Coordinates of C-alpha atoms in Angstrom, one line a residue:
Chain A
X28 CA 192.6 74.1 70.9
X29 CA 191.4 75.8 73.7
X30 CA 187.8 75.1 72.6
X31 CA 187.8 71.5 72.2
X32 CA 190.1 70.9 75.5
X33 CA 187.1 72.3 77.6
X34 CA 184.1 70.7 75.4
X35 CA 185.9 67.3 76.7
X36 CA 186.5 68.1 80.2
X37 CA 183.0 69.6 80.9
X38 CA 181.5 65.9 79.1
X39 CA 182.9 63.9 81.1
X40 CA 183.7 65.3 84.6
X41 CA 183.4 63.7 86.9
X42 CA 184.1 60.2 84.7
X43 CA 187.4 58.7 84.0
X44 CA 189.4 60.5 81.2
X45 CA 188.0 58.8 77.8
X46 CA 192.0 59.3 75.9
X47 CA 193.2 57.2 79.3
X48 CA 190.1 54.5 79.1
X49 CA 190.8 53.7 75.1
X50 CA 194.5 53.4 75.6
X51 CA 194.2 51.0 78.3
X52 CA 191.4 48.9 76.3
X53 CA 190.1 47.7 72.8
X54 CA 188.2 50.1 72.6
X55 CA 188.9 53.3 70.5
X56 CA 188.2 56.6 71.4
X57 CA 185.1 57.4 69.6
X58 CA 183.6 53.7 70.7
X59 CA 184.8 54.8 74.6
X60 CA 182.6 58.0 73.7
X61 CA 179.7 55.8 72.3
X62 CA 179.9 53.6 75.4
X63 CA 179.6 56.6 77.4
X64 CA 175.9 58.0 75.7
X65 CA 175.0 54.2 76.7
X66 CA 176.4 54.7 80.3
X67 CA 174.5 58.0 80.4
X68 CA 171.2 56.3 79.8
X69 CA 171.5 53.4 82.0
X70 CA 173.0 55.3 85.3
X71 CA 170.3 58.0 85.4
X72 CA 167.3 55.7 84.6
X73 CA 166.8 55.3 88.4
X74 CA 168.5 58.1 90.5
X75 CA 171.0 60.5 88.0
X76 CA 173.9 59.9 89.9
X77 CA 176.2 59.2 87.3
X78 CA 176.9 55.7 88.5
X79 CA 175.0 52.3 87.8
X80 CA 173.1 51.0 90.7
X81 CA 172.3 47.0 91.0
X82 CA 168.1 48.5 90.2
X83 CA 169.7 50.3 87.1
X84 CA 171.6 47.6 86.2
X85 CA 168.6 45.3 86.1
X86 CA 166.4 47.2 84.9
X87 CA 168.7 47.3 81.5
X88 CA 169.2 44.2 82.1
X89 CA 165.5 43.1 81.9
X90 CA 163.3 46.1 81.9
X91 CA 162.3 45.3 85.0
X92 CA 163.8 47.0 88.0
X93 CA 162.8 44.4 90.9
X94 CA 163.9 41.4 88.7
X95 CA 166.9 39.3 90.5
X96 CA 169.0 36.6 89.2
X97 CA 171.8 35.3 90.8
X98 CA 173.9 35.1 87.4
X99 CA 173.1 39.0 86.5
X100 CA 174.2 39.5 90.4
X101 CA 177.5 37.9 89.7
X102 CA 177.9 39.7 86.7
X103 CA 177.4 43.0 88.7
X104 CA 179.4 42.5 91.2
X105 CA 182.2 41.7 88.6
X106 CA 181.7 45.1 87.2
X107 CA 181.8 46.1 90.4
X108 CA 185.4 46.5 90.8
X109 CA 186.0 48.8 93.7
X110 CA 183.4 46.7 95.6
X111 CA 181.6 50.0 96.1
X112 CA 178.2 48.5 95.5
X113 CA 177.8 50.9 92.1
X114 CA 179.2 50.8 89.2
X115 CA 181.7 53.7 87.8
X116 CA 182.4 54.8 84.4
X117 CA 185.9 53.6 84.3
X118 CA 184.5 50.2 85.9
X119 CA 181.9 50.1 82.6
X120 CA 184.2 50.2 80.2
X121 CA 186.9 48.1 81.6
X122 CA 184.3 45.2 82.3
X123 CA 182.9 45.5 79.0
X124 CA 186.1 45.7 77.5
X125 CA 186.4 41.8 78.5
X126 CA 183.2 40.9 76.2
X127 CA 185.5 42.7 73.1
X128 CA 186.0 40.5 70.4
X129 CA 189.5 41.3 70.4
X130 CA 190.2 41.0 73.8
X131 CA 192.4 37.9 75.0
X132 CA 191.2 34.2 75.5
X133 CA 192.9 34.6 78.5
X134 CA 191.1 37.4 80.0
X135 CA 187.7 35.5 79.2
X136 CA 188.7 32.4 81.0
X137 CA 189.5 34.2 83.6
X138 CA 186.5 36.2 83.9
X139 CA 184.4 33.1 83.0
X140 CA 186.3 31.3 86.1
X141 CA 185.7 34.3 89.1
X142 CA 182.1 34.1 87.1
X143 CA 181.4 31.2 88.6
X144 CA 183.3 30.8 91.9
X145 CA 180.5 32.5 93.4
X146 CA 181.8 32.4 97.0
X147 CA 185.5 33.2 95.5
X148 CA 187.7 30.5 96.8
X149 CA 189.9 30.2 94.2
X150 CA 188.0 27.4 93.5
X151 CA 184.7 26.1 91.5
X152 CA 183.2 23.6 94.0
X153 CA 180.8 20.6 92.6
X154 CA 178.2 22.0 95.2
X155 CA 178.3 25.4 94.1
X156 CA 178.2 23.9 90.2
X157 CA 174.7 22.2 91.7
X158 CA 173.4 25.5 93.0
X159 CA 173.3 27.5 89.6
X160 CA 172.4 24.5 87.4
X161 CA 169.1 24.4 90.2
X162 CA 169.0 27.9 90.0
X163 CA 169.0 28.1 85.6
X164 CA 166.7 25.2 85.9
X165 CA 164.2 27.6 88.1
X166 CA 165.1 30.3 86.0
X167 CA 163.8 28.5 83.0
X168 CA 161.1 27.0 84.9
X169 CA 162.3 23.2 83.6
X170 CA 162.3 20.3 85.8
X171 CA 165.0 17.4 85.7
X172 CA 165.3 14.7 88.5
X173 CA 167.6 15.0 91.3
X174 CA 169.2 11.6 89.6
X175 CA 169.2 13.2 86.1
X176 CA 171.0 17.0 88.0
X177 CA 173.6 14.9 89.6
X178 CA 174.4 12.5 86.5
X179 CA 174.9 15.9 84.5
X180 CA 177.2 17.1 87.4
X181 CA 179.4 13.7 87.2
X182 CA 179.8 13.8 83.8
X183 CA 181.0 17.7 84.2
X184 CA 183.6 16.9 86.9
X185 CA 184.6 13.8 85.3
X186 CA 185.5 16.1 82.4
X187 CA 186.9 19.2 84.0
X188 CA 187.8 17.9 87.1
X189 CA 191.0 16.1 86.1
X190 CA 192.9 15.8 89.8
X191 CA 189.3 14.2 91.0
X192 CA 189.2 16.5 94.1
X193 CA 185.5 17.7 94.0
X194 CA 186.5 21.4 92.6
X195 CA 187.5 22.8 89.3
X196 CA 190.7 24.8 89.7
X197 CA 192.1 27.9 87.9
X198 CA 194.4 25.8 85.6
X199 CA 191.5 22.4 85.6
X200 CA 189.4 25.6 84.2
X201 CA 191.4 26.8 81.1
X202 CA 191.7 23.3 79.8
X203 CA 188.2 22.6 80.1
X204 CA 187.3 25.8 78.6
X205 CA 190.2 25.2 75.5
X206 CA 188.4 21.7 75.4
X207 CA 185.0 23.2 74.9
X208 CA 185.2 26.8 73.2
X209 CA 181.2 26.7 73.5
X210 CA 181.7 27.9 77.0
X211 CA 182.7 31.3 76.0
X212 CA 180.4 32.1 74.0
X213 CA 178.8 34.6 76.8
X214 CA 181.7 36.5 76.5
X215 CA 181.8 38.3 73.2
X216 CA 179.4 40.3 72.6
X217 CA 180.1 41.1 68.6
X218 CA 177.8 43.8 68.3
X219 CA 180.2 46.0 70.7
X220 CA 182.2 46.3 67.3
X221 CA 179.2 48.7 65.9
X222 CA 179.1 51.0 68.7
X223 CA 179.5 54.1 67.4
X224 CA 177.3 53.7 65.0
X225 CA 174.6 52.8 67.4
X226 CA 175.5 55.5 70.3
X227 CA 176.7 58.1 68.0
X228 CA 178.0 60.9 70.4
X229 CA 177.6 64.4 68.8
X230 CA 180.2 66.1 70.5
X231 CA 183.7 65.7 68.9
X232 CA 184.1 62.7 67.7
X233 CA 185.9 63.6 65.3
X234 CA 188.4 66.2 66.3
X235 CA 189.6 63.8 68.9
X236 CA 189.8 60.6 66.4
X237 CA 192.6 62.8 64.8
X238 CA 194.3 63.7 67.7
X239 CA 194.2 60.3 69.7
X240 CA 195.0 58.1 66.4
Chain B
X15 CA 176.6 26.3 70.7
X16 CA 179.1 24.4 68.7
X17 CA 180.6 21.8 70.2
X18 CA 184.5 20.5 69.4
X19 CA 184.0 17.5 70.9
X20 CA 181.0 15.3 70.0
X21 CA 180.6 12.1 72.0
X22 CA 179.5 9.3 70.3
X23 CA 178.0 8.1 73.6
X24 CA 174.3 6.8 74.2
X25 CA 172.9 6.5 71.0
X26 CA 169.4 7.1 70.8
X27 CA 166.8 4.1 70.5
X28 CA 164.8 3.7 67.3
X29 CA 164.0 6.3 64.8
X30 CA 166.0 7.3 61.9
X31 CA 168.1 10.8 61.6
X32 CA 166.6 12.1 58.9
X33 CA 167.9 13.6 55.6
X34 CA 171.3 12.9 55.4
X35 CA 173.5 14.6 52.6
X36 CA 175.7 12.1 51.9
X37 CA 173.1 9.3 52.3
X38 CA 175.3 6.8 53.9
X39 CA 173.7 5.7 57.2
X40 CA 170.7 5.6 59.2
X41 CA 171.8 5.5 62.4
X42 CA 170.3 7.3 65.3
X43 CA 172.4 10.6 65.9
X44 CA 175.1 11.3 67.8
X45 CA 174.1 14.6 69.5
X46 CA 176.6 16.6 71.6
X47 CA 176.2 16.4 74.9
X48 CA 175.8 19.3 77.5
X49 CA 177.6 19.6 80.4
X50 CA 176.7 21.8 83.5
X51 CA 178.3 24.9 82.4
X52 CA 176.8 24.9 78.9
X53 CA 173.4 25.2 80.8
X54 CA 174.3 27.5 83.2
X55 CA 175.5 29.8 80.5
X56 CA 172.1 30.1 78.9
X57 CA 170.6 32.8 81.8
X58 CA 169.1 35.9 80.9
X59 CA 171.4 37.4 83.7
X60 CA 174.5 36.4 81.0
X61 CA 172.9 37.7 78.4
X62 CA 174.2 41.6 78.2
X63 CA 172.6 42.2 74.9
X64 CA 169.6 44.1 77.1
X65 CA 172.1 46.4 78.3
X66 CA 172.3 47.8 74.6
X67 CA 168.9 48.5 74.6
X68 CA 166.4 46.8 72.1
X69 CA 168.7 47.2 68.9
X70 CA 170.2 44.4 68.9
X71 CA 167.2 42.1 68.0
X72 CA 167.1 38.0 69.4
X73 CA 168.6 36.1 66.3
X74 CA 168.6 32.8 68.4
X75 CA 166.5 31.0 70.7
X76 CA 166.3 27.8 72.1
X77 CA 163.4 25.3 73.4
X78 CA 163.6 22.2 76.0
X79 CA 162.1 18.9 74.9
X80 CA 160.6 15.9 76.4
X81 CA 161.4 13.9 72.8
X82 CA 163.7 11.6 71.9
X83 CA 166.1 13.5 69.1
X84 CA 164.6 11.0 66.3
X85 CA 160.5 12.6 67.2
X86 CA 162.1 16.3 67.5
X87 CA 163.8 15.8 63.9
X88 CA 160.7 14.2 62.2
X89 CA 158.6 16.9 63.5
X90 CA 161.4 19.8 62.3
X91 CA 160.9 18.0 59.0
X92 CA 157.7 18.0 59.0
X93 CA 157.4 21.7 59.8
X94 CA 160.2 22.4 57.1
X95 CA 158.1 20.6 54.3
X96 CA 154.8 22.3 55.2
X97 CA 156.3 26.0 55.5
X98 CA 157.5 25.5 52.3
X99 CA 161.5 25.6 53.5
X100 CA 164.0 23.0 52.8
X101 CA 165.7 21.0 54.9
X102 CA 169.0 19.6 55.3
X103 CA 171.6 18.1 57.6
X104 CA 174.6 19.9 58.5
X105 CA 176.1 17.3 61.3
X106 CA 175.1 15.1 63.6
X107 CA 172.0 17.3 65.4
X108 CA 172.6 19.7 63.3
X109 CA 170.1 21.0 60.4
X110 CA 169.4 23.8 58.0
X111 CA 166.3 25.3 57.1
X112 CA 166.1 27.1 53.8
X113 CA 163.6 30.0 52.2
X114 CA 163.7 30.1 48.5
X115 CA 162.2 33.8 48.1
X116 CA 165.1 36.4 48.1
X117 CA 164.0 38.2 51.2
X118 CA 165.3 42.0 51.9
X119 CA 168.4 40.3 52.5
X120 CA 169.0 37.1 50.8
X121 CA 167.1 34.0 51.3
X122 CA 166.0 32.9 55.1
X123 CA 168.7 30.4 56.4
X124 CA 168.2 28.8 59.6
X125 CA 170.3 26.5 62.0
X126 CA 168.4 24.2 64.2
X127 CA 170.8 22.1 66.7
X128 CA 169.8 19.8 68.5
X129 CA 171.9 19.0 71.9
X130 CA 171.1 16.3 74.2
X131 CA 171.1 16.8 78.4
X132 CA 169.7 13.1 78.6
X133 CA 167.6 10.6 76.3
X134 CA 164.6 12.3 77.1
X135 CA 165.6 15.8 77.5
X136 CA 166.5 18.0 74.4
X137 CA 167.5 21.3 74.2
X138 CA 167.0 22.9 70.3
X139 CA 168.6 25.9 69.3
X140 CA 166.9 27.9 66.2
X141 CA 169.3 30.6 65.0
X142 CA 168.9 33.2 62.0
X143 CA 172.2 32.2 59.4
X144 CA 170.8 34.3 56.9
X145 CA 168.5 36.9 55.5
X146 CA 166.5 39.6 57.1
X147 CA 166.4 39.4 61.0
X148 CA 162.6 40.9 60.6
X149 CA 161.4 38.2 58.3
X150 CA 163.4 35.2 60.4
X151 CA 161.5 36.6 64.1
X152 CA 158.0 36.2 61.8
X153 CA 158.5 33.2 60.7
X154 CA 159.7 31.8 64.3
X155 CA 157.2 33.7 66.0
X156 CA 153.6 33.4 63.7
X157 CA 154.6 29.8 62.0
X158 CA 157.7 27.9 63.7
X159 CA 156.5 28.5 67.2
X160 CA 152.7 26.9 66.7
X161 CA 153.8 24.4 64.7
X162 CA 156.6 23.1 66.7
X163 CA 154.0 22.9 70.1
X164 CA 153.7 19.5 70.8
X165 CA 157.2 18.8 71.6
X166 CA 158.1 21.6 72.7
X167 CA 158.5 22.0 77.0
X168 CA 159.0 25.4 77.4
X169 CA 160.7 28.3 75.0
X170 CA 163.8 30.0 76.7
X171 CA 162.5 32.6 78.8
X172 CA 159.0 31.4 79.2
X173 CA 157.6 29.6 81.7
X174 CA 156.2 25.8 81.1
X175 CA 152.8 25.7 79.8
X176 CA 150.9 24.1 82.6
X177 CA 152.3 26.0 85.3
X178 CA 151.0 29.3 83.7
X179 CA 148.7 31.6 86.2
X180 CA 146.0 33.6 84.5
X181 CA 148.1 36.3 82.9
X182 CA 146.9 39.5 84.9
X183 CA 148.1 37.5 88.1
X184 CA 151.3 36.9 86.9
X185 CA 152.0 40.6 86.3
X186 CA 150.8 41.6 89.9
X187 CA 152.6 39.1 91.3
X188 CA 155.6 40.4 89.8
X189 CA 154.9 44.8 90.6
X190 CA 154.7 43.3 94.0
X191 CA 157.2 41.5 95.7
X192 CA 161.2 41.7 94.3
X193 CA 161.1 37.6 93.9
X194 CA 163.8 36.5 96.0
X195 CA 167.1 34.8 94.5
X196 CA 166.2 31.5 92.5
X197 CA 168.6 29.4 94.4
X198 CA 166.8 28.7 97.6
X199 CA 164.2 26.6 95.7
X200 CA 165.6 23.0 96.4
X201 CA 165.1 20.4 94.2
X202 CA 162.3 18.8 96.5
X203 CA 159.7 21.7 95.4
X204 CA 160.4 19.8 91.8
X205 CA 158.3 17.2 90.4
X206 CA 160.5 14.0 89.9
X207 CA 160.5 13.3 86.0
X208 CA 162.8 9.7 85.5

């Protein structure tokens, strides 16, 4: 008993408690475990701090350390939680926890929502729609008229936009979203059901699989 | 992408919409339409899979067109007869390409959707349905991807062909300078396609 109570707090000192991060998410113990060999990885690839820098985050991202993009920016900052400019453990998993399969509709629109009210006004402005469809379109390197950008953007708001008022609100949002499920799709990651099998952590998985279950 | 709600707005000029299962019409197709957010969503910087480092393998990609739907779906059935894989439609933009050798897994089953952003601007999404992920990235990469060149615009995550520097540029280009957010490029550095 003794043994295995000091095994977990020498792991993961330092880090949020693993028991605490699985009870509070979809996540199971072992997968919180397996999630945090991959956290390992990623927040020492640059400077072994223990925390996930916006460099370390890319460079996951895209094997490429210097590569920006506004979207993987956003998606950082949303990990981001204490607004401390790195990302934590406990931050990791919680974020993650969002792309579950299991985790609620809910939660996803919501994400999906602050996602893209990049200057977080509570709202999801036509011009800021404009921005990241140019932005995707350099990304992509594919060219569309300023006619053909703005006829895609009418047809969006005409849709989503049901009060007419130039902006997509919270509530405007989720119907949209129930309307077309499509637009979650980059929230569930499936594959975050296999992840103890891919991040297999050798310390006591199952000892604490007994206890925690 | 699957779409709920298909509009059966502009249909498409001329051309026929291929093999149709239940053989009842030849009417152009009615595509689904994409709206702002379903293009916005395809970024790399949404695409967390790299984060999980390179075992989850690309089982879907997707390449922009200049054709009208009815040249894109001769050409995927043209490419269908002569790699020997059958074809079929699923829905409306919707088709199915089929293996017949039992691969490692079961024979090679692939969806190719076909979504519409205007008339003349396609997006096609290939995606592994079935079989062995190896044998569906060879086939996409060595045989689907030549064949499928002249109407293809630009792969996901490449850039358009004749915009490409000399390779060994590119890369220096890129060691050097952090390239600065995307978004400042205003639409007046674009060429103006109607």
């Amino acid at each position: 008993m003794g043994c295995f109570h000091s095994k977990v707090a020498r792991e993961f000192r330092g880090h949020e408690d693993p028991v605490k991060l699985a009870s509070e998410t979809a996540f199971s113990v072992s997968e919180v475990e397996a999630l945090f060999e991959l956290f390992k990885s990623i927040s020492s690839s640059v400077v072994d701090d223990g925390l996930i820098n916006k460099e370390e985050f890319q460079l996951a991202l895209f094997k490429s350390r210097k590569r920006e993009n506004i979207f993987a920016n956003r998606i950082f900052d949303m990990f981001d939680v204490k607004r401390k400019g790195v990302i934590d453990f406990g931050d990791f998993v919680r974020s993650l926890n969002v792309f579950h399969p299991n985790a609620s509709l809910e939660d996803k629109i919501d994400f999906t929502f602050r996602l893209y009210d990049m200057d977080c006004t509570g709202f999801i402005e036509r011009q800021e729609v404009k921005q990241m469809l140019i932005a995707l379109l350099c990304e992509s390197e594919m060219k569309l008229a300023d006619e053909t950008i703005e006829i895609i953007l009418d047809k969006t708001f005409e849709d989503a936009d049901v009060n007419q008022d130039g902006k997509i609100d919270k509530f405007e949002w989720s119907d949209f979203v129930n309307k077309n499920p499509s637009l979650l799709k980059i929230m569930t990651l499936p594959y975050l059901r296999d992840i103890t099998t891919t991040f297999p952590s050798f310390v006591f998985n199952s000892e604490v699989d007994e206890i925690a279950t | 992408m699957e779409k709920q709600v298909r509009e059966a707005n502009s249909v498409e000029a001329g051309g026929d919409s291929g093999p149709s299962k239940n053989g009842e019409n030849h009417e152009p197709p009615q595509l689904a339409n994409l709206n702002a957010f379903d293009i916005i969503g395809l970024s790399a910087g949404f695409d967390l899979a790299g984060l999980f480092g390179d075992v989850y393998s690309k089982q879907e990609t997707r390449f922009a067109s200049r054709k009208p739907a009815s040249v894109i779906i001769s050409k995927l059935e043209e490419v269908s007869k002569s790699l020997k894989l059958k074809i079929g439609k699923q829905d409306a933009g919707l088709f199915k390409l089929e293996g017949s050798n039992e691969g490692r897994k079961g024979a090679l089953s692939i969806d190719a959707e076909i979504f519409q952003v205007t008339q003349t601007f396609h997006l096609v999404e290939v995606k592994k349905c079935n079989g062995d992920t190896m044998e569906y990235q060879k086939l996409v990469e060595e045989d689907l991807r030549p064949a499928l060149a002249d109407i293809v615009l630009v792969w996901q995550g490449e850039k358009e062909k004749h915009e490409e520097l000399p390779r060994v540029l590119q890369d220096e280009q890129e060691e050097q300078e952090p390239s600065s957010s995307s978004i400042e490029t205003s639409t007046s550095n674009m060429t103006q396609f109607a």
